[in-house]
Coordinates of C-alpha atoms and ligand atoms in Angstrom, one line a residue:
M26 CA 167.1 105.0 150.1
T27 CA 166.7 107.7 153.2
N28 CA 164.1 109.4 152.2
Y29 CA 161.9 106.6 150.7
K30 CA 162.2 105.8 154.4
R31 CA 161.2 108.7 156.0
R32 CA 158.2 109.4 153.7
D33 CA 157.3 106.4 154.1
F34 CA 157.1 106.1 157.6
L35 CA 155.9 109.8 158.4
K36 CA 153.0 108.7 155.6
N37 CA 152.6 105.6 157.5
G38 CA 152.5 107.1 160.9
A39 CA 149.9 109.7 159.8
A40 CA 147.4 107.2 158.2
L41 CA 147.8 105.3 162.0
A42 CA 147.1 108.1 164.0
A43 CA 144.2 108.8 161.5
L44 CA 142.9 104.9 161.6
S45 CA 142.9 104.5 165.8
G46 CA 140.8 107.7 165.7
A47 CA 138.5 106.4 163.7
S48 CA 138.0 102.9 165.2
A49 CA 137.6 104.4 168.2
A50 CA 135.0 106.1 167.3
G51 CA 132.9 103.1 165.8
V52 CA 133.7 105.0 162.2
L53 CA 133.8 102.5 159.4
L54 CA 137.1 103.5 157.5
P55 CA 137.1 104.7 154.4
A56 CA 138.9 102.7 152.4
T57 CA 142.4 105.4 151.6
L58 CA 142.8 104.2 155.3
A59 CA 142.3 100.2 154.9
Q60 CA 144.6 100.4 152.2
A61 CA 147.9 102.4 154.5
Q62 CA 147.1 100.6 157.3
S63 CA 147.5 96.8 155.7
A64 CA 150.7 98.8 154.1
A65 CA 151.3 99.9 156.7
G66 CA 150.9 96.4 158.5
K67 CA 153.4 93.1 157.9
I68 CA 153.4 91.6 154.8
R69 CA 151.1 88.0 155.3
V70 CA 152.6 84.9 153.9
G71 CA 150.5 81.4 153.8
L72 CA 153.0 78.6 153.0
M73 CA 151.0 75.0 152.5
L74 CA 153.4 72.6 152.9
P75 CA 153.0 68.6 154.8
Y76 CA 154.6 68.4 158.4
T77 CA 153.6 64.7 158.4
G78 CA 153.3 61.6 156.7
T79 CA 155.8 60.4 153.9
F80 CA 156.8 63.7 152.8
A81 CA 157.0 65.5 156.0
Q82 CA 161.1 66.1 155.9
L83 CA 161.1 67.8 152.6
G84 CA 157.8 70.4 153.6
V85 CA 160.9 70.9 156.8
A86 CA 163.9 71.4 154.7
I87 CA 161.5 74.0 152.5
E88 CA 160.5 75.7 155.1
N89 CA 164.3 76.1 157.4
G90 CA 165.3 76.9 153.8
F91 CA 162.4 79.9 153.1
R92 CA 163.1 81.0 156.1
L93 CA 166.5 81.1 155.9
A94 CA 166.8 83.3 152.8
L95 CA 163.9 85.8 154.1
A96 CA 166.3 85.8 158.7
E97 CA 170.0 86.5 155.4
H98 CA 167.8 89.4 154.1
G99 CA 167.4 91.2 157.2
G100 CA 163.1 90.1 158.1
K101 CA 162.6 93.6 156.7
F102 CA 161.3 94.6 152.9
G103 CA 160.6 97.7 151.7
G104 CA 160.2 98.1 156.1
R105 CA 157.6 95.2 156.6
E106 CA 157.7 92.3 158.3
L107 CA 156.6 88.9 157.6
E108 CA 153.6 87.3 159.6
F109 CA 153.0 83.2 158.2
F110 CA 150.1 81.4 158.0
K111 CA 151.2 77.9 158.7
V112 CA 148.8 75.1 157.1
D113 CA 150.1 70.5 157.1
D114 CA 149.2 69.6 153.8
E115 CA 149.6 65.7 155.0
S116 CA 149.9 65.2 150.8
D117 CA 146.0 65.1 150.6
P118 CA 144.9 65.9 147.3
A119 CA 142.1 65.3 149.0
K120 CA 142.3 67.8 151.6
A121 CA 144.0 70.4 148.6
T122 CA 141.5 73.4 147.9
E123 CA 139.9 73.6 151.5
N124 CA 143.7 73.7 152.7
A125 CA 144.4 76.3 150.3
N126 CA 141.2 78.5 150.8
K127 CA 141.7 78.3 154.3
L128 CA 145.6 80.6 154.0
I129 CA 143.2 82.6 151.7
Q130 CA 139.4 82.7 152.7
R131 CA 140.2 83.3 156.2
D132 CA 144.2 84.5 156.9
K133 CA 143.8 86.6 153.9
V134 CA 147.3 86.0 153.0
E135 CA 149.0 88.0 149.6
V136 CA 150.9 85.6 148.7
L137 CA 150.9 81.4 149.0
V138 CA 154.4 79.7 149.4
G139 CA 153.3 75.6 148.6
T140 CA 153.3 72.5 148.6
V141 CA 155.1 69.5 147.6
H142 CA 153.1 66.3 146.2
S143 CA 151.3 67.1 142.2
G144 CA 148.1 66.0 143.0
V145 CA 147.9 68.9 146.5
E146 CA 148.9 71.5 143.7
M147 CA 146.8 71.2 141.5
G148 CA 143.7 72.2 143.9
I149 CA 146.5 75.3 144.7
L150 CA 146.1 75.6 140.8
K151 CA 142.8 75.8 141.4
V152 CA 142.2 78.3 144.2
V153 CA 145.0 80.4 143.0
R154 CA 144.1 81.3 139.2
E155 CA 140.4 82.9 140.5
S156 CA 141.3 84.3 143.4
G157 CA 144.9 86.0 142.0
T158 CA 146.9 85.7 144.8
L159 CA 151.0 85.3 144.4
H160 CA 152.0 81.6 144.4
I161 CA 155.5 79.8 145.3
I162 CA 156.0 76.6 144.1
P163 CA 158.7 75.2 146.3
N164 CA 158.7 71.7 145.1
A165 CA 155.7 69.9 143.5
G166 CA 156.2 69.4 139.9
A167 CA 153.1 69.6 138.6
D168 CA 153.9 70.0 133.9
A169 CA 151.1 71.3 134.6
A170 CA 151.5 74.9 136.2
T171 CA 154.0 76.0 134.4
G172 CA 152.0 74.2 131.6
G173 CA 148.4 74.2 130.5
L174 CA 147.2 75.7 133.0
C175 CA 150.2 78.4 133.8
A176 CA 149.4 81.5 134.4
P177 CA 151.3 84.9 135.2
N178 CA 150.6 84.9 139.3
V179 CA 152.1 81.4 140.1
F180 CA 156.2 80.5 139.6
R181 CA 157.8 77.6 140.6
T182 CA 160.7 77.5 142.2
S183 CA 161.7 73.8 141.9
F184 CA 161.8 72.0 138.5
T185 CA 158.8 69.7 136.2
N186 CA 158.8 66.4 136.9
W187 CA 159.8 65.7 133.0
Q188 CA 162.8 68.0 134.1
P189 CA 165.0 65.5 136.1
S190 CA 163.8 62.6 134.7
Y191 CA 164.4 63.9 130.4
P192 CA 168.7 63.3 131.0
L193 CA 168.7 60.1 132.6
G194 CA 167.3 59.0 128.9
D195 CA 171.2 59.9 127.8
L196 CA 172.9 58.6 131.0
L197 CA 171.3 54.2 130.2
I198 CA 172.8 54.9 126.9
K199 CA 175.6 55.8 127.5
R200 CA 175.7 53.4 130.6
G201 CA 175.1 50.8 128.3
H202 CA 171.9 49.9 128.6
K203 CA 168.9 49.5 126.1
S204 CA 166.0 47.9 128.1
A205 CA 164.7 49.7 131.9
V206 CA 161.8 49.1 134.1
Y207 CA 160.5 51.9 134.6
L208 CA 158.5 51.8 139.1
T209 CA 157.0 54.5 140.5
W210 CA 153.6 55.2 142.7
K211 CA 150.8 55.7 140.9
Y212 CA 149.7 59.9 140.7
G213 CA 150.6 63.0 138.5
A214 CA 154.0 63.6 139.7
G215 CA 155.4 59.0 139.1
E216 CA 153.2 59.3 135.6
E217 CA 155.3 62.7 134.6
S218 CA 158.5 61.8 135.5
L219 CA 158.1 58.6 133.8
G220 CA 157.0 60.7 130.9
G221 CA 160.0 62.2 131.2
F222 CA 162.6 59.6 131.3
R223 CA 160.4 58.0 128.0
D224 CA 161.1 60.9 126.0
G225 CA 164.8 60.6 126.5
Y226 CA 164.9 56.9 126.8
S227 CA 163.0 56.5 123.4
K228 CA 164.8 59.2 121.5
A229 CA 168.5 57.6 122.7
G230 CA 167.2 54.5 120.9
G231 CA 166.4 52.5 124.4
K232 CA 163.5 50.2 125.3
I233 CA 161.2 50.3 128.6
L234 CA 160.1 46.7 129.1
K235 CA 157.4 47.1 131.6
E236 CA 156.2 50.4 133.0
M237 CA 155.1 49.6 137.8
F238 CA 152.9 51.1 139.7
L239 CA 152.2 51.3 143.0
P240 CA 149.4 53.3 145.3
F241 CA 151.3 56.0 146.2
P242 CA 151.9 56.0 149.4
N243 CA 152.5 52.3 149.6
V244 CA 155.9 50.5 149.4
E245 CA 154.9 47.9 149.3
F246 CA 157.5 47.0 146.7
Q247 CA 157.3 43.0 147.9
A248 CA 156.0 41.9 144.5
L249 CA 157.2 44.0 141.7
L250 CA 160.3 43.6 143.3
T251 CA 160.6 39.9 142.3
E252 CA 158.4 40.8 138.8
I253 CA 161.8 42.7 138.0
A254 CA 163.7 39.8 138.6
A255 CA 162.1 37.8 136.5
L256 CA 162.1 40.3 133.7
K257 CA 165.8 40.7 134.1
P258 CA 166.1 44.5 132.2
D259 CA 169.4 45.5 131.5
A260 CA 168.5 49.0 134.1
V261 CA 166.0 50.3 136.0
V262 CA 165.0 53.6 137.0
C263 CA 162.2 55.2 139.6
F264 CA 160.7 58.6 141.2
F265 CA 160.2 57.4 144.3
A266 CA 161.1 60.4 147.0
G267 CA 161.3 61.4 150.3
G268 CA 160.5 58.8 153.4
G269 CA 159.3 55.6 150.3
A270 CA 162.1 56.0 149.0
A271 CA 164.6 55.2 151.2
K272 CA 161.8 52.1 152.2
F273 CA 162.2 50.8 148.3
L274 CA 166.6 51.5 148.1
R275 CA 166.5 49.4 151.6
D276 CA 164.5 46.8 149.6
Y277 CA 165.5 46.8 146.4
A278 CA 169.4 45.2 148.4
A279 CA 167.5 43.1 150.7
A280 CA 166.3 41.0 147.5
G281 CA 169.3 40.8 145.8
L282 CA 168.9 43.1 143.1
K283 CA 171.3 45.2 144.4
G284 CA 175.0 44.8 142.3
K285 CA 173.1 42.5 140.0
I286 CA 170.5 45.4 137.8
P287 CA 171.4 49.5 138.1
L288 CA 169.1 51.2 139.4
Y289 CA 168.8 54.9 139.2
G290 CA 166.1 57.6 139.3
S291 CA 165.9 60.8 139.6
G292 CA 167.7 62.1 142.3
F293 CA 164.5 62.7 144.8
L294 CA 166.2 59.2 145.2
T295 CA 168.9 60.0 147.8
D296 CA 168.2 63.0 148.5
G297 CA 167.9 63.9 152.1
I298 CA 167.4 60.7 153.2
L299 CA 171.1 59.2 153.1
E300 CA 171.3 59.3 156.9
A301 CA 168.6 56.5 156.9
V302 CA 169.2 54.5 154.5
G303 CA 173.1 53.4 155.2
D304 CA 174.8 51.5 152.6
A305 CA 172.1 50.5 150.3
A306 CA 172.3 53.9 148.3
E307 CA 176.3 53.8 147.9
G308 CA 177.0 53.5 143.9
I309 CA 173.7 55.3 142.9
E310 CA 173.6 57.3 140.1
T311 CA 170.3 60.6 140.0
T312 CA 170.5 63.1 138.5
L313 CA 169.1 66.0 139.8
H314 CA 169.3 70.3 139.5
Y315 CA 171.6 70.2 143.0
G316 CA 173.7 67.9 144.2
D317 CA 175.2 68.6 147.7
G318 CA 179.0 68.5 146.7
I319 CA 178.3 71.5 144.1
D320 CA 181.9 73.7 145.0
T321 CA 181.0 76.9 145.1
K322 CA 181.9 80.0 146.9
R323 CA 177.5 80.3 147.6
N324 CA 176.8 76.8 148.2
N325 CA 179.1 76.0 150.7
A326 CA 178.4 79.0 152.8
F327 CA 174.0 78.7 152.1
R328 CA 175.8 74.8 153.6
L329 CA 177.7 76.4 156.2
A330 CA 174.3 79.4 157.5
Y331 CA 172.0 76.3 157.0
A332 CA 174.4 73.7 158.8
K333 CA 174.6 76.1 161.8
T334 CA 171.0 77.3 161.8
F335 CA 169.2 73.9 161.8
K336 CA 171.8 71.3 163.0
L337 CA 170.9 69.7 159.7
Q338 CA 172.1 68.9 156.5
P339 CA 170.2 70.9 153.8
D340 CA 169.2 69.2 151.0
V341 CA 167.3 69.5 146.8
Y342 CA 164.7 71.0 148.7
A343 CA 166.5 73.5 151.4
V344 CA 167.4 75.0 148.8
Q345 CA 164.2 75.1 146.7
G346 CA 162.8 76.9 150.1
Y347 CA 166.3 79.2 149.9
D348 CA 165.4 79.8 146.7
A349 CA 161.8 80.6 147.1
G350 CA 162.5 83.5 150.0
L351 CA 164.5 84.5 147.4
L352 CA 162.5 85.0 144.6
L353 CA 159.7 86.6 147.2
T354 CA 162.9 89.1 148.2
A355 CA 163.9 90.0 144.4
G356 CA 160.1 91.4 144.0
L357 CA 159.4 92.6 147.5
D358 CA 162.7 94.6 146.9
A359 CA 161.5 95.8 144.1
M360 CA 158.2 96.5 145.3
K361 CA 159.7 98.8 148.2
G362 CA 157.3 95.9 150.2
D363 CA 154.4 97.0 148.7
I364 CA 153.2 93.8 147.8
A365 CA 149.7 94.8 147.0
N366 CA 151.0 96.4 143.4
K367 CA 150.4 92.5 141.8
A368 CA 151.7 93.3 137.9
G369 CA 155.0 95.2 139.2
M370 CA 155.7 91.6 141.8
I371 CA 154.9 89.9 138.8
K372 CA 157.0 91.9 136.2
A373 CA 159.9 91.9 138.8
M374 CA 160.0 88.0 139.8
E375 CA 160.1 87.5 135.9
N376 CA 162.7 89.1 135.1
V377 CA 165.4 87.4 138.1
K378 CA 168.4 85.9 137.7
I379 CA 168.4 83.9 141.5
D380 CA 171.8 83.0 142.7
S381 CA 171.6 79.5 144.6
P382 CA 173.0 77.4 145.5
R383 CA 172.7 74.9 142.9
G384 CA 174.1 77.1 140.4
P385 CA 172.4 80.6 138.8
W386 CA 169.0 80.0 137.0
T387 CA 166.3 82.2 134.9
M388 CA 162.9 82.6 135.1
S389 CA 161.0 81.3 131.8
K390 CA 157.9 81.9 129.8
A391 CA 156.1 80.3 131.7
H392 CA 157.5 80.2 135.2
N393 CA 159.9 77.3 136.0
P394 CA 163.5 77.9 136.6
I395 CA 166.1 77.4 133.0
Q396 CA 168.7 75.2 134.6
D397 CA 171.8 72.6 134.6
I398 CA 171.4 69.3 136.2
Y399 CA 173.6 67.9 137.1
L400 CA 175.1 64.1 137.0
R401 CA 175.0 62.6 141.1
K402 CA 176.6 59.6 142.5
V403 CA 176.1 58.4 146.6
V404 CA 179.1 58.2 148.0
G405 CA 178.8 57.0 151.6
K406 CA 176.6 60.3 153.0
E407 CA 177.0 62.5 150.2
N408 CA 175.2 62.6 147.2
K409 CA 178.1 63.3 144.2
V410 CA 177.8 65.7 141.6
M411 CA 180.1 64.3 139.0
G412 CA 178.8 66.5 136.2
V413 CA 176.2 68.0 134.3
A414 CA 173.7 65.4 132.2
H415 CA 172.2 69.1 130.6
K416 CA 173.4 72.0 130.6
A417 CA 170.9 75.0 131.5
L418 CA 167.6 72.3 130.4
A419 CA 163.8 74.0 129.8
D420 CA 161.2 71.8 130.5
P421 CA 158.6 72.5 127.5
A422 CA 156.2 74.0 128.8
R423 CA 153.7 72.2 126.5
G424 CA 149.9 73.7 125.9
C425 CA 151.2 76.7 128.6
K426 CA 149.8 80.4 127.3
M427 CA 150.2 83.3 129.5
A428 CA 147.3 85.5 129.7
Ligands
LIG29 C1 155.7 65.3 143.5 O1 154.5 65.3 144.0 O2 156.0 66.8 142.9 C2 156.8 65.4 143.9 C3 157.3 64.5 145.4 C4 158.7 64.5 145.9 C5 158.8 64.9 145.1 C6 159.3 65.5 143.4 C7 158.2 65.7 143.4 O3 160.8 64.8 145.7

């Protein structure tokens, strides 16, 4: 290790000295020198996340978690530091390819970390599948990213939209709920979460009475809640997240439905918003790959470090960002900071076992976590873990053919 570092230092030092001489003389740099300069310089990391809009808090939590993991590693990778380039993607799919290109073409990032919104993710995928840029998805569940559009350079540290919703079907039947209404935003994540729920619920013998949608990020729930009251399903199931989820929980209670028709969802419904919603969330059961109260040394240490650093409680988004940092670290450590060795980076990132606050997980062949899905229940300000709803759940990765 010491030997490597000294050799590396000498090599880079010599290259830089030669470089400055060449530049001063106005001479064009030979390719080898340009490469040596980039090897010696900082690793260029792009962050494409929402910092405004209904998912703004999610973007912040992801970046916090990501930076925490990197800082815990000492901030250096094979002797190289990281340089960050940031874009606020506003959760706006219409601007997605332009924003991804800003990072890749203008800023020349060597790895792009993002994003939250599945529709924006589809735009990023288009760009990185063409450029071959290393890409780590710290939230967006778009099934295609590790399904029909899977690619060697695309990794995810979060979930597919199918994954946390699938175990809900079984749960509802165990609770005796034979009929349900599903309610969500009309976009990829909502539709695919519904798909996961439908798979699990129909297999378990449940019947979906109606599927209801409103445009993203609309929060005018009143008419739909009135319709639900008239339909009288055994249960209501939904996918909402961020500010929209907080508003939905308050409206559900205000409409008098809480306590009358039990409400379930993938755990995004109650994650990161409990401070804001208070009693309206109490007792709600959800399924997700994380829960605040996972009582392990790993999770407790993570929660303490996060709270100390950011003066905030972490949530599932912070964990996914943290794990994106662990994944990148695993690749960079294996390659001693040589991120340009893409084949080596990919191989190292494929073979990881991530020691996550959520519990250890491995990377599927399609580059998505194989992970436990927990049953959680809101108790006070906590998503309390009540058990494991599905052990080591892998997404079916429909249509993934890795090139
Ligand atoms: C998504 O759009 O994929 C998405 C957004 C927010 C979540 C989960 C999934 O909490």
